[in-house]
Amino acid sequence: MTILVTGAAGFIGSNFVLDWFSQSKENVVSLDLLTYAGNLENLSSLDNNPRHHFIKGNIGDRELVLELLKKYQVRAIVNFAAESHVDRSIHESKYFIETNIIGTYNLLESARSYWHDLGQNLREGFRFLHVSSDEVYGSLNPSDHPSNEKDPFKPNSPYSASKAASDHLVRAWFQTYKLPVLTVNSANNYGPYQFPEKLIPLCILNALNDKPLPIYGDGTQIRDWLYVGDHCSAIREILINGRIGEVYNVGGWNEKTNLEVVEALCSILDELKPKSNAKSYSDQITFVKDRPGHDRRYAIDVSKLEGELECKPKEAFESGLRKTVIWYLENLNWVDHVASSEYQHWVKKHYA
Ligand code: DAU
């Protein structure tokens, strides 16, 4: 049997595919449009693996997706494909509506058409797992309880609104058509292969290049941080044992302010790659104009995942951050390759 992973050359998608091959004997079809954040190099260790098939394509291309589902007799779809960067959604929301909403809709329709024609056993075993975000729950006050799966959606950015819309579509395809779906709402991921527009890799690279470490506003905004490997393990578990139609939050119980995160990575860099002038990288921290509509705090309650599926994150924030910094230090070639002219253009425009 085979699973279809969409957005497979992106950050979380590629970590998932690599992790899958280290844990499972099942084949994988990787689908990715290879837009700016997708990088085939992430999957290069699978180049000669006969169990892996890479296809460049769009989740919105129904004909292609249906053909892949039939050709490879896919028994599950894991949908990572998305436009994921909040700041980009503020500058240009169009791609977020197209990929995250219309793309998910088309993918659901391809899945439904394929699933509908399967024999009974295969129909029962089929799964459509949709990967989403804790941002759909909106911003929390300091005294609010961490968001749980029953909380209402209150998305604030074009990005989170598009993910919330996609989650609603997935739910509706279950309620209306009984398509066997699962939804995962995850906290901020970090780890290897993350595109350097996101806070952690951006600050690692800026630190090494003697550039400012830009902190939006006062840096007291809070995010919950989850090592990407723990997210991948949770998805595997949910795919096997999750209850159809259910939503599972995945997080690290690990709330940190942005300033705490950047200071922690500066002190790891101070130790692993001390500056020649013996100063700390934290001197490069620079407070910049805040993100419009910047959510103050995200925190998610993962008791359902822990209680039902006995699934807990293994990585502590300190050790995960250290692994991440080491990965970037050892993979500066990868960084050079992803830092394309499009990336340089984005950095110049956004931080101008
Ligand atoms: O919470 C899950 C979400 O986490 C995912 O759904 C999104 O796809 C993912 O991008 C991430 O969203 P954030 O907006 O939280 O991630 P980002 O790395 O862009 O920012 C993390 C925090 O750091 C946020 O409060 C904004 C702040 N920040 C970010 C950048 C890029 C800065 O202070 N300076 C920066 O230059």
XYZ file of C-alpha atoms and ligand atoms in Angstrom:
388
model
C 0.000 0.000 0.000
C 0.952 3.609 -0.466
C 0.320 6.968 1.147
C 0.161 10.278 -0.720
C 1.923 13.162 1.021
C 1.181 16.639 -0.333
C 3.529 19.558 0.290
C 6.161 16.849 0.681
C 9.136 19.046 -0.228
C 8.285 21.711 2.345
C 9.506 21.913 5.935
C 7.083 19.688 7.847
C 6.168 17.581 4.790
C 9.768 16.589 4.069
C 10.483 15.839 7.733
C 7.374 13.643 7.717
C 8.394 11.727 4.581
C 11.939 11.113 5.906
C 10.551 10.052 9.255
C 8.027 7.753 7.521
C 10.792 5.869 5.712
C 12.682 5.384 8.951
C 9.582 3.851 10.603
C 7.457 2.190 7.931
C 7.751 -0.207 5.029
C 4.931 1.467 3.129
C 5.539 3.374 -0.121
C 5.150 7.134 -0.393
C 4.035 9.297 -3.304
C 5.263 12.825 -2.660
C 3.377 15.619 -4.402
C 4.693 19.176 -4.326
C 4.376 22.192 -6.593
C 7.912 23.289 -5.660
C 7.008 26.920 -5.059
C 9.547 29.083 -3.205
C 9.410 27.118 0.077
C 9.467 23.632 -1.446
C 12.884 22.183 -2.020
C 13.560 18.786 -3.591
C 16.953 18.751 -1.918
C 15.105 18.027 1.343
C 14.238 14.595 -0.079
C 17.508 13.914 -1.883
C 18.393 11.041 0.488
C 15.459 9.158 -1.109
C 16.646 9.655 -4.688
C 17.331 5.974 -5.352
C 14.652 4.580 -3.130
C 12.201 2.513 -5.238
C 9.512 2.984 -2.568
C 9.463 6.749 -3.083
C 7.881 8.559 -6.041
C 8.128 12.309 -6.373
C 5.624 14.172 -8.556
C 5.739 17.906 -9.190
C 2.162 19.122 -9.212
C -0.669 21.051 -7.637
C -3.157 19.684 -5.093
C -5.763 21.641 -7.055
C -5.138 19.603 -10.222
C -7.954 17.095 -9.860
C -7.053 15.061 -12.901
C -3.470 14.588 -11.757
C -4.412 13.774 -8.161
C -7.056 11.259 -9.186
C -4.624 9.603 -11.554
C -2.019 9.307 -8.760
C -4.540 7.944 -6.278
C -5.587 5.231 -8.743
C -2.165 4.432 -10.135
C -0.533 3.955 -6.727
C -3.638 2.573 -4.951
C -3.279 5.147 -2.237
C -4.766 4.225 1.133
C -4.225 7.587 2.878
C -3.594 11.220 2.005
C -1.623 13.444 4.382
C -2.152 17.057 3.356
C 0.697 19.400 4.281
C 0.408 21.520 1.132
C -0.211 25.134 2.161
C 0.990 28.672 1.976
C 2.185 29.004 5.544
C 3.857 32.341 6.235
C 1.693 34.879 8.072
C 3.706 37.938 6.931
C 3.402 36.917 3.293
C -0.355 36.501 3.740
C -0.513 40.111 4.928
C 1.351 41.372 1.856
C -0.446 39.136 -0.665
C -3.377 37.028 0.522
C -4.404 35.724 -2.918
C -2.095 32.675 -2.889
C -3.384 31.700 0.553
C -6.981 31.690 -0.628
C -6.018 29.760 -3.756
C -3.863 27.062 -2.173
C -5.241 26.721 1.324
C -8.949 27.010 0.564
C -9.533 26.202 -3.093
C -6.622 23.751 -3.199
C -7.926 21.858 -0.158
C -11.427 21.852 -1.658
C -10.137 20.301 -4.890
C -8.060 17.763 -2.999
C -11.114 16.762 -0.953
C -13.116 16.324 -4.126
C -10.429 14.165 -5.764
C -10.215 12.084 -2.596
C -13.986 11.719 -2.424
C -14.280 10.594 -6.014
C -11.487 7.994 -5.579
C -12.745 6.806 -2.196
C -16.303 6.477 -3.460
C -15.261 3.877 -6.050
C -13.144 1.748 -3.709
C -14.273 -1.675 -2.558
C -15.709 -1.840 0.966
C -12.528 -2.883 2.814
C -10.416 -0.227 1.145
C -13.133 2.371 1.712
C -13.149 1.616 5.417
C -9.383 1.808 5.716
C -8.990 5.030 3.728
C -7.936 8.232 5.557
C -7.667 11.914 4.613
C -5.453 13.583 7.237
C -5.410 17.376 7.065
C -2.583 19.268 8.755
C -3.583 22.635 10.150
C -2.572 25.227 12.695
C -3.263 26.380 16.255
C -3.646 29.879 14.772
C -7.249 29.056 13.837
C -8.216 29.468 17.521
C -7.010 33.076 17.526
C -5.130 35.053 20.140
C -5.304 34.221 23.859
C -5.033 36.493 26.908
C -2.466 35.585 29.565
C -5.116 34.073 31.854
C -6.987 32.126 29.126
C -6.804 28.331 29.184
C -4.844 26.796 26.275
C -7.132 26.250 23.270
C -8.758 22.844 23.067
C -10.464 21.115 20.157
C -13.917 22.347 21.211
C -12.981 26.034 21.243
C -14.447 28.258 18.536
C -12.325 29.467 15.631
C -11.281 33.139 15.764
C -8.612 33.519 13.079
C -7.054 36.976 12.750
C -4.659 36.907 9.786
C -5.394 36.094 6.142
C -3.235 32.992 6.687
C -5.120 31.710 9.733
C -8.494 32.558 8.168
C -7.540 30.483 5.124
C -6.478 27.540 7.317
C -9.684 27.834 9.377
C -11.701 27.754 6.145
C -9.859 24.628 5.019
C -10.543 22.956 8.385
C -14.246 23.720 7.978
C -14.244 22.181 4.513
C -12.601 19.019 5.838
C -15.190 18.784 8.613
C -18.025 19.318 6.134
C -16.745 16.554 3.826
C -16.923 14.204 6.798
C -20.364 15.310 7.999
C -21.905 15.418 4.541
C -20.144 12.717 2.546
C -18.656 10.601 5.382
C -15.184 10.920 3.850
C -12.958 9.462 6.625
C -11.025 12.578 7.642
C -8.742 13.504 10.533
C -7.559 17.038 11.329
C -4.405 18.012 13.211
C -3.969 21.536 14.616
C -0.373 22.075 15.509
C 1.700 24.615 17.433
C 4.770 26.401 15.984
C 7.166 23.800 14.593
C 10.939 24.167 14.489
C 13.784 21.926 13.341
C 15.797 21.010 10.209
C 14.752 22.170 6.718
C 12.641 25.125 7.888
C 12.602 27.897 5.314
C 14.508 30.899 6.700
C 11.561 33.302 6.628
C 10.342 31.900 9.963
C 11.589 33.306 13.274
C 14.081 30.610 14.333
C 15.963 29.922 11.059
C 15.826 33.607 10.112
C 17.525 34.572 13.379
C 20.133 31.788 13.137
C 21.148 32.942 9.659
C 21.018 36.649 10.438
C 23.121 36.052 13.539
C 25.788 34.239 11.523
C 25.745 36.944 8.831
C 26.112 39.752 11.353
C 22.676 41.135 10.535
C 19.962 42.426 12.921
C 17.741 39.852 14.631
C 14.354 41.497 14.012
C 11.888 41.263 16.901
C 8.405 42.515 16.112
C 6.984 44.986 18.653
C 8.186 44.338 22.197
C 8.931 40.621 21.733
C 6.568 39.514 24.497
C 4.215 37.642 22.153
C 3.946 33.991 23.105
C 4.022 30.894 20.924
C 3.987 27.209 21.852
C 7.004 25.453 20.291
C 7.047 21.859 19.062
C 10.032 20.003 17.616
C 9.085 18.914 14.087
C 10.022 15.257 14.759
C 7.451 15.135 17.571
C 4.837 16.539 15.222
C 5.639 13.828 12.642
C 5.367 11.058 15.270
C 2.012 12.431 16.411
C 0.676 12.472 12.844
C 1.765 8.865 12.333
C -0.035 7.877 15.521
C -3.189 9.820 14.598
C -3.216 8.244 11.151
C -3.194 4.787 12.737
C -5.347 5.246 15.821
C -7.154 8.577 15.488
C -10.940 8.453 15.466
C -12.463 9.360 12.093
C -13.935 12.861 11.919
C -11.989 13.997 14.986
C -9.633 16.939 15.476
C -6.399 16.512 17.448
C -4.279 19.363 18.802
C -0.531 18.741 18.737
C 1.767 20.961 20.775
C 4.684 20.971 23.133
C 3.226 22.455 26.373
C 6.054 24.819 25.745
C 5.077 28.487 25.795
C 7.867 31.004 25.235
C 7.993 34.673 24.389
C 9.690 35.507 21.093
C 12.422 37.282 23.015
C 13.072 34.162 25.127
C 13.342 32.060 21.974
C 15.803 34.393 20.274
C 17.881 34.826 23.446
C 18.039 31.044 23.884
C 19.295 30.532 20.332
C 21.835 33.349 20.744
C 23.314 31.674 23.796
C 23.582 28.328 21.943
C 25.354 30.132 19.086
C 27.631 31.955 21.562
C 28.741 28.548 22.796
C 28.958 26.680 19.464
C 30.229 29.457 17.220
C 31.633 32.281 19.368
C 31.990 35.623 17.636
C 35.544 36.742 16.924
C 35.005 39.940 18.976
C 33.822 37.790 21.951
C 30.492 39.641 22.078
C 27.132 37.879 22.304
C 24.901 37.391 19.278
C 22.119 38.844 21.439
C 23.652 42.292 20.815
C 22.202 41.954 17.292
C 18.609 41.837 18.620
C 16.729 44.765 17.098
C 13.134 45.748 17.835
C 11.251 46.508 14.626
C 7.740 47.576 13.627
C 5.127 45.074 14.774
C 3.242 42.684 12.483
C -0.267 44.104 11.782
C -2.874 42.210 13.836
C -0.061 40.314 15.595
C -1.639 37.643 17.826
C -0.382 37.974 21.416
C -0.469 34.368 22.520
C -1.079 30.887 21.171
C -1.206 27.888 23.477
C -2.876 24.572 22.857
C -4.208 21.907 25.105
C -2.989 18.504 23.955
C -4.708 16.398 26.612
C -6.896 14.682 24.010
C -3.897 13.382 22.070
C -2.148 12.333 25.268
C -5.233 10.737 26.813
C -6.634 8.932 23.777
C -3.483 7.998 21.911
C -0.856 8.185 24.687
C 1.233 10.360 22.440
C 3.598 12.903 24.047
C 6.405 15.058 22.662
C 9.878 13.620 23.406
C 12.091 16.608 22.693
C 12.681 19.323 25.320
C 12.847 22.857 23.914
C 16.503 23.355 24.904
C 17.701 20.123 23.275
C 15.493 20.586 20.206
C 16.735 24.124 19.687
C 20.334 22.972 20.054
C 19.785 20.203 17.462
C 18.254 22.782 15.143
C 21.126 25.245 15.491
C 23.637 22.427 14.879
C 21.692 21.318 11.782
C 21.851 24.818 10.284
C 25.554 25.163 11.127
C 26.231 21.861 9.380
C 24.000 22.588 6.367
C 25.037 26.031 5.214
C 25.039 24.723 1.622
C 21.343 23.958 1.935
C 20.826 27.497 3.160
C 22.758 28.925 0.202
C 20.530 26.973 -2.170
C 17.229 28.063 -0.645
C 18.317 31.690 -0.291
C 17.267 32.334 -3.889
C 16.699 35.705 -5.453
C 13.002 35.378 -4.525
C 14.033 34.972 -0.888
C 16.405 37.937 -1.013
C 13.643 39.994 -2.600
C 11.205 39.024 0.170
C 13.638 39.913 2.956
C 14.403 43.267 1.357
C 10.750 44.131 0.840
C 9.449 42.917 4.206
C 12.163 44.265 6.486
C 12.638 47.544 4.559
O 1.271 28.465 15.311
C 1.453 27.681 14.173
C 1.956 28.559 13.058
O 3.296 28.906 13.369
C 1.877 27.918 11.686
O 0.544 27.649 11.392
C 2.460 28.871 10.650
O 2.435 28.293 9.374
C 3.884 29.191 11.039
O 4.422 30.121 10.140
C 3.945 29.757 12.453
O 3.347 31.074 12.470
P 4.014 32.294 13.248
O 3.526 33.559 12.672
O 3.844 32.129 14.722
O 5.578 32.013 12.879
P 6.777 33.026 12.593
O 8.039 32.220 12.635
O 6.514 33.852 11.393
O 6.761 33.967 13.863
C 6.912 33.477 15.176
C 6.770 34.662 16.106
O 7.921 35.503 15.927
C 5.573 35.555 15.817
O 5.052 36.061 17.032
C 6.144 36.686 14.976
C 7.554 36.818 15.513
N 8.571 37.268 14.517
C 8.633 36.614 13.331
C 9.561 36.997 12.361
C 9.621 36.308 11.026
C 9.423 38.308 14.832
O 9.363 38.873 15.944
N 10.346 38.682 13.890
C 10.437 38.089 12.658
O 11.281 38.522 11.822
